[in-house]
Amino acid sequence: MKKVKCLCFVIAISITNYSFSQLGDLAKIDYTILPAGNSNIEYTRARALFNVPIKLKKEKEYLFLGLDYSNFNLRMDGDAFPYDKEQLSDFQSLDINIGYTTPLKNDWRLGARLSPGFSTNLSATSLSFEDVILSGVVVFIKNKKESEAVKKPWRLIIGASYSGNRGFPYPLPFISYYRKFHPKWSYNVGIPKTNLQYHISGKHRLKAYADLDGFTANLQRGVLVNEDEVAESVNMSLILSGLQYEYHFTKHIQFYARTSYILSNSVNLRDKNRDDIIDLDNSNSLYLRTGLRFKL
């Protein structure tokens, strides 16, 4: 049991996306779609990730290594976009996760992750410096979820994060306070994720949540959008609220499906200085995701 709890701490710092909700994931595959609806753009993403924990010499000290790959697609109405849509349709993103965790005094734990990678449309013959992105996080964790002496289990995570390819490419605080206040109810309050969870049974759970999502990618050949402006990157940032259903096949394997209403949706083409030059149609209102995860 102690070994499992230590491994949970390792993966708990694997905060890899701006759903930022991958706490505890060893492996995951999922598919996301924003149907076009009344807009001119349909957005899809297929994602796969895994993380491998490695025990170090010091007691309860771990290193972990992993990969996080995504394929993004923007499908655009031909009449609505006079510029080169081929350069804006298909994007690849890959993060290499390198993490470290060690215990501190008074039941605290330090977690840190560095994730170099790339996010680009791969329209050129090779990668360039502009395709490279960097993400990272530093958090301090105090976990009382597994303590038998605590009647209402809780966990606190505080720190800061930065992600170069998740739609919000600037530093953000990471704050997460979890408490199970009833045998069938728990909540998690924080930034960038908040939820209220109902434990229907041992296998079925339902969550109401608010979350962040999105992507950022380089345009290798650039896209001429008017006579004197060239788009060098694309950025989508989403603020979501909705419901998620989970079915737990076992303690460690689960299926999930979520449907969300998009509270805020920004899709922009940006110049070489990362300044917005074109706002794409952002009237999508529905967000759907489903997947499988293996977690500790």
CSV table of C-alpha atoms in Angstrom, one decimal, residues 3-293:
chain,number,residue,atom,x,y,z
A,3,LYS,CA,4.4,1.8,-2.5
A,4,VAL,CA,1.1,2.5,-4.4
A,5,LYS,CA,0.6,5.7,-2.4
A,6,CYS,CA,4.1,6.9,-3.3
A,7,LEU,CA,3.5,6.1,-7.0
A,8,CYS,CA,0.3,8.1,-6.8
A,9,PHE,CA,2.3,11.1,-5.7
A,10,VAL,CA,4.7,10.7,-8.6
A,11,ILE,CA,1.9,10.7,-11.2
A,12,ALA,CA,0.0,13.5,-9.3
A,13,ILE,CA,2.6,16.0,-10.6
A,14,SER,CA,2.0,14.9,-14.2
A,15,ILE,CA,-0.2,17.9,-15.0
A,16,THR,CA,0.0,17.6,-18.8
A,17,ASN,CA,-2.9,19.5,-20.3
A,18,TYR,CA,-5.1,22.3,-19.8
A,19,SER,CA,-7.9,20.0,-18.9
A,20,PHE,CA,-5.0,19.7,-16.2
A,21,SER,CA,-7.0,16.8,-15.0
A,22,GLN,CA,-4.6,14.0,-15.6
A,23,LEU,CA,-3.7,13.6,-12.0
A,24,GLY,CA,-2.9,9.9,-11.4
A,25,ASP,CA,-2.8,8.9,-15.1
A,26,LEU,CA,-0.3,6.2,-16.1
A,27,ALA,CA,-1.9,5.9,-19.6
A,28,LYS,CA,-4.8,7.4,-21.4
A,29,ILE,CA,-6.4,7.7,-24.8
A,30,ASP,CA,-9.2,10.0,-25.7
A,31,TYR,CA,-11.1,11.8,-28.5
A,32,THR,CA,-12.5,15.3,-28.4
A,33,ILE,CA,-14.8,17.0,-30.8
A,34,LEU,CA,-16.3,20.5,-31.1
A,35,PRO,CA,-19.1,20.1,-33.7
A,36,ALA,CA,-19.4,23.0,-36.2
A,37,GLY,CA,-23.0,23.7,-35.3
A,38,ASN,CA,-23.7,27.2,-36.4
A,39,SER,CA,-20.0,28.0,-36.8
A,40,ASN,CA,-17.7,27.6,-39.7
A,41,ILE,CA,-15.1,25.5,-37.9
A,42,GLU,CA,-15.2,21.9,-36.5
A,43,TYR,CA,-12.4,21.0,-34.1
A,44,THR,CA,-11.2,17.4,-33.3
A,45,ARG,CA,-8.4,16.0,-31.2
A,46,ALA,CA,-7.1,12.5,-30.7
A,47,ARG,CA,-4.7,12.1,-27.8
A,48,ALA,CA,-2.6,9.3,-26.2
A,49,LEU,CA,-0.2,9.6,-23.2
A,50,PHE,CA,1.7,7.4,-20.8
A,51,ASN,CA,4.0,7.9,-17.8
A,52,VAL,CA,6.4,5.5,-16.2
A,53,PRO,CA,7.5,6.0,-12.6
A,54,ILE,CA,11.1,5.1,-11.6
A,55,LYS,CA,12.1,4.6,-7.9
A,56,LEU,CA,15.3,6.4,-6.9
A,57,LYS,CA,17.6,5.6,-4.0
A,58,LYS,CA,16.2,8.0,-1.5
A,59,GLU,CA,13.1,6.7,0.3
A,60,LYS,CA,9.8,7.9,-1.4
A,61,GLU,CA,11.8,9.7,-4.1
A,62,TYR,CA,10.8,9.1,-7.7
A,63,LEU,CA,11.6,10.1,-11.2
A,64,PHE,CA,9.0,9.6,-14.0
A,65,LEU,CA,9.3,9.7,-17.8
A,66,GLY,CA,6.5,9.9,-20.3
A,67,LEU,CA,5.1,11.0,-23.6
A,68,ASP,CA,2.0,12.9,-24.5
A,69,TYR,CA,0.9,13.0,-28.2
A,70,SER,CA,-2.0,14.8,-29.8
A,71,ASN,CA,-3.3,15.2,-33.3
A,72,PHE,CA,-5.5,18.3,-33.8
A,73,ASN,CA,-7.7,19.0,-36.8
A,74,LEU,CA,-9.6,22.2,-37.8
A,75,ARG,CA,-12.2,21.6,-40.6
A,76,MET,CA,-13.3,24.9,-42.1
A,77,ASP,CA,-16.1,26.0,-44.4
A,78,GLY,CA,-14.5,26.8,-47.7
A,79,ASP,CA,-16.5,29.9,-48.5
A,80,ALA,CA,-15.7,31.5,-45.1
A,81,PHE,CA,-11.9,31.4,-45.3
A,82,PRO,CA,-10.2,33.0,-48.2
A,83,TYR,CA,-6.6,32.1,-47.1
A,84,ASP,CA,-4.8,28.8,-47.2
A,85,LYS,CA,-6.9,26.3,-45.2
A,86,GLU,CA,-4.5,23.4,-45.9
A,87,GLN,CA,-2.0,25.1,-43.6
A,88,LEU,CA,-4.6,25.3,-40.8
A,89,SER,CA,-6.2,21.9,-40.9
A,90,ASP,CA,-3.8,19.4,-39.4
A,91,PHE,CA,-1.5,19.8,-36.3
A,92,GLN,CA,0.8,17.5,-34.3
A,93,SER,CA,1.9,18.0,-30.7
A,94,LEU,CA,4.3,15.9,-28.7
A,95,ASP,CA,5.5,16.5,-25.1
A,96,ILE,CA,8.3,14.6,-23.4
A,97,ASN,CA,7.6,14.5,-19.7
A,98,ILE,CA,10.4,14.4,-17.2
A,99,GLY,CA,9.2,14.6,-13.6
A,100,TYR,CA,10.6,14.4,-10.1
A,101,THR,CA,9.0,14.1,-6.6
A,102,THR,CA,10.5,13.9,-3.1
A,103,PRO,CA,9.0,14.1,0.4
A,104,LEU,CA,9.4,17.3,2.5
A,105,LYS,CA,8.8,18.0,6.2
A,106,ASN,CA,5.4,18.0,7.9
A,107,ASP,CA,3.8,15.6,5.4
A,108,TRP,CA,4.4,17.8,2.4
A,109,ARG,CA,5.8,16.7,-0.9
A,110,LEU,CA,7.5,18.5,-3.8
A,111,GLY,CA,6.6,17.7,-7.4
A,112,ALA,CA,8.2,19.2,-10.5
A,113,ARG,CA,7.8,18.4,-14.2
A,114,LEU,CA,9.6,19.7,-17.3
A,115,SER,CA,8.1,18.9,-20.7
A,116,PRO,CA,10.0,19.9,-23.8
A,117,GLY,CA,8.3,19.1,-27.1
A,118,PHE,CA,6.9,20.5,-30.3
A,119,SER,CA,3.5,21.7,-31.6
A,120,THR,CA,3.2,22.4,-35.3
A,121,ASN,CA,1.4,21.8,-38.6
A,122,LEU,CA,4.4,20.0,-40.1
A,123,SER,CA,4.0,21.6,-43.5
A,124,ALA,CA,7.8,21.9,-43.9
A,125,THR,CA,10.3,19.1,-44.4
A,126,SER,CA,11.7,19.3,-40.9
A,127,LEU,CA,11.2,20.8,-37.5
A,128,SER,CA,12.5,24.3,-36.6
A,129,PHE,CA,13.2,26.3,-33.5
A,130,GLU,CA,9.8,27.9,-33.9
A,131,ASP,CA,8.1,24.5,-33.5
A,132,VAL,CA,9.6,23.9,-30.1
A,133,ILE,CA,7.5,24.4,-27.0
A,134,LEU,CA,8.2,24.1,-23.3
A,135,SER,CA,5.9,23.3,-20.5
A,136,GLY,CA,6.5,22.8,-16.8
A,137,VAL,CA,5.0,22.8,-13.3
A,138,VAL,CA,6.1,23.0,-9.7
A,139,VAL,CA,3.7,22.0,-7.0
A,140,PHE,CA,3.6,21.3,-3.3
A,141,ILE,CA,1.3,18.5,-2.2
A,142,LYS,CA,-0.2,17.5,1.1
A,143,ASN,CA,-2.4,14.4,0.8
A,144,LYS,CA,-4.8,13.1,3.5
A,145,LYS,CA,-7.0,11.1,1.1
A,146,GLU,CA,-5.6,7.8,2.2
A,147,SER,CA,-5.3,8.5,5.9
A,148,GLU,CA,-7.5,6.2,8.0
A,149,ALA,CA,-7.4,8.7,10.9
A,150,VAL,CA,-9.0,11.4,8.8
A,151,LYS,CA,-12.8,11.2,8.8
A,152,LYS,CA,-13.2,13.5,5.8
A,153,PRO,CA,-10.3,12.8,3.4
A,154,TRP,CA,-8.6,15.8,1.8
A,155,ARG,CA,-5.7,16.9,-0.4
A,156,LEU,CA,-4.1,20.3,-1.1
A,157,ILE,CA,-1.9,21.1,-4.1
A,158,ILE,CA,-0.4,24.5,-4.6
A,159,GLY,CA,2.1,25.7,-7.2
A,160,ALA,CA,2.5,27.3,-10.6
A,161,SER,CA,2.4,26.0,-14.1
A,162,TYR,CA,3.2,27.0,-17.7
A,163,SER,CA,2.2,25.3,-20.9
A,164,GLY,CA,3.4,26.4,-24.4
A,165,ASN,CA,0.8,24.4,-26.3
A,166,ARG,CA,-2.4,24.2,-24.4
A,167,GLY,CA,-4.2,27.3,-25.4
A,168,PHE,CA,-3.2,29.5,-22.4
A,169,PRO,CA,0.5,30.1,-23.1
A,170,TYR,CA,1.4,32.1,-20.0
A,171,PRO,CA,2.1,31.2,-16.4
A,172,LEU,CA,-0.9,30.2,-14.3
A,173,PRO,CA,-1.3,29.4,-10.6
A,174,PHE,CA,-2.1,25.8,-9.8
A,175,ILE,CA,-4.4,25.4,-6.8
A,176,SER,CA,-6.4,22.3,-5.9
A,177,TYR,CA,-8.3,21.5,-2.7
A,178,TYR,CA,-10.1,18.2,-2.6
A,179,ARG,CA,-12.4,17.0,0.2
A,180,LYS,CA,-14.7,14.0,0.5
A,181,PHE,CA,-17.4,15.4,2.8
A,182,HIS,CA,-19.9,12.5,2.5
A,183,PRO,CA,-19.6,8.8,1.6
A,184,LYS,CA,-21.2,9.7,-1.8
A,185,TRP,CA,-20.1,13.3,-2.3
A,186,SER,CA,-16.7,15.0,-2.8
A,187,TYR,CA,-15.5,18.3,-4.4
A,188,ASN,CA,-12.4,19.8,-5.8
A,189,VAL,CA,-12.0,23.6,-5.8
A,190,GLY,CA,-9.2,25.4,-7.5
A,191,ILE,CA,-7.5,26.8,-10.6
A,192,PRO,CA,-7.7,25.6,-13.4
A,193,LYS,CA,-10.2,22.9,-12.4
A,194,THR,CA,-13.2,22.7,-10.2
A,195,ASN,CA,-15.7,19.9,-9.8
A,196,LEU,CA,-18.4,18.4,-7.6
A,197,GLN,CA,-18.6,14.6,-7.7
A,198,TYR,CA,-21.4,12.2,-6.8
A,199,HIS,CA,-20.3,8.6,-6.2
A,200,ILE,CA,-23.4,6.7,-7.5
A,201,SER,CA,-21.8,3.4,-6.6
A,202,GLY,CA,-18.4,1.7,-6.6
A,203,LYS,CA,-18.4,1.6,-10.4
A,204,HIS,CA,-20.4,4.7,-11.4
A,205,ARG,CA,-19.6,8.4,-10.8
A,206,LEU,CA,-21.0,11.7,-12.0
A,207,LYS,CA,-19.2,15.0,-12.0
A,208,ALA,CA,-20.2,18.6,-12.6
A,209,TYR,CA,-17.1,20.6,-13.5
A,210,ALA,CA,-15.5,23.7,-14.9
A,211,ASP,CA,-12.3,23.4,-16.8
A,212,LEU,CA,-9.8,24.9,-19.3
A,213,ASP,CA,-8.7,23.4,-22.6
A,214,GLY,CA,-7.2,24.4,-25.9
A,215,PHE,CA,-4.1,24.2,-28.1
A,216,THR,CA,-1.3,26.4,-29.5
A,217,ALA,CA,0.7,25.4,-32.6
A,218,ASN,CA,3.3,26.9,-35.0
A,219,LEU,CA,2.5,27.4,-38.7
A,220,GLN,CA,5.8,26.4,-40.4
A,221,ARG,CA,5.3,28.2,-43.7
A,222,GLY,CA,3.1,30.9,-42.4
A,223,VAL,CA,-0.3,31.9,-43.7
A,224,LEU,CA,-0.8,35.1,-45.7
A,225,VAL,CA,-4.1,36.6,-44.3
A,226,ASN,CA,-3.9,40.0,-46.1
A,227,GLU,CA,-1.4,42.0,-48.1
A,228,ASP,CA,1.0,42.7,-45.3
A,229,GLU,CA,0.3,40.3,-42.4
A,230,VAL,CA,1.4,36.7,-42.1
A,231,ALA,CA,0.0,34.4,-39.4
A,232,GLU,CA,2.8,32.4,-37.8
A,233,SER,CA,0.8,30.4,-35.2
A,234,VAL,CA,-2.8,29.5,-34.2
A,235,ASN,CA,-4.2,29.5,-30.7
A,236,MET,CA,-7.5,28.1,-29.3
A,237,SER,CA,-8.5,28.7,-25.6
A,238,LEU,CA,-11.6,27.3,-24.1
A,239,ILE,CA,-13.4,27.7,-20.8
A,240,LEU,CA,-15.8,24.9,-20.2
A,241,SER,CA,-18.6,23.8,-17.9
A,242,GLY,CA,-20.5,20.5,-18.0
A,243,LEU,CA,-21.1,17.0,-16.8
A,244,GLN,CA,-18.8,13.9,-16.9
A,245,TYR,CA,-19.8,10.3,-16.4
A,246,GLU,CA,-17.3,7.7,-15.3
A,247,TYR,CA,-17.5,3.9,-15.3
A,248,HIS,CA,-14.8,2.1,-13.3
A,249,PHE,CA,-14.1,-1.3,-14.7
A,250,THR,CA,-11.6,-1.9,-11.9
A,251,LYS,CA,-10.0,0.4,-9.3
A,252,HIS,CA,-7.4,1.5,-11.9
A,253,ILE,CA,-9.2,1.4,-15.3
A,254,GLN,CA,-12.1,3.7,-16.2
A,255,PHE,CA,-14.2,4.8,-19.1
A,256,TYR,CA,-15.3,8.4,-19.2
A,257,ALA,CA,-17.6,10.6,-21.3
A,258,ARG,CA,-18.1,14.3,-20.9
A,259,THR,CA,-20.4,16.9,-22.5
A,260,SER,CA,-19.7,20.6,-21.9
A,261,TYR,CA,-21.1,24.0,-22.7
A,262,ILE,CA,-18.3,26.4,-23.9
A,263,LEU,CA,-18.5,29.5,-21.8
A,264,SER,CA,-15.7,31.2,-23.7
A,265,ASN,CA,-14.1,30.2,-27.0
A,266,SER,CA,-11.2,32.1,-28.6
A,267,VAL,CA,-9.6,31.0,-31.9
A,268,ASN,CA,-6.9,33.3,-33.2
A,269,LEU,CA,-4.3,33.5,-35.8
A,270,ARG,CA,-1.2,35.2,-34.5
A,271,ASP,CA,1.9,37.0,-35.9
A,272,LYS,CA,5.5,36.3,-35.1
A,273,ASN,CA,5.2,38.4,-31.9
A,274,ARG,CA,2.2,36.2,-30.8
A,275,ASP,CA,-0.2,39.1,-31.3
A,276,ASP,CA,-3.7,38.3,-32.5
A,277,ILE,CA,-4.3,39.4,-36.1
A,278,ILE,CA,-7.3,37.3,-37.1
A,279,ASP,CA,-10.2,36.0,-35.0
A,280,LEU,CA,-11.7,32.9,-36.5
A,281,ASP,CA,-15.3,31.9,-36.1
A,282,ASN,CA,-15.7,31.1,-32.4
A,283,SER,CA,-19.4,30.4,-32.1
A,284,ASN,CA,-19.1,26.7,-31.2
A,285,SER,CA,-21.0,26.0,-28.0
A,286,LEU,CA,-20.8,22.2,-27.6
A,287,TYR,CA,-17.8,20.2,-26.5
A,288,LEU,CA,-17.7,16.4,-26.3
A,289,ARG,CA,-15.0,14.0,-25.1
A,290,THR,CA,-14.7,10.3,-24.4
A,291,GLY,CA,-11.8,8.0,-23.5
A,292,LEU,CA,-10.2,5.3,-21.4
A,293,ARG,CA,-7.6,5.8,-18.7
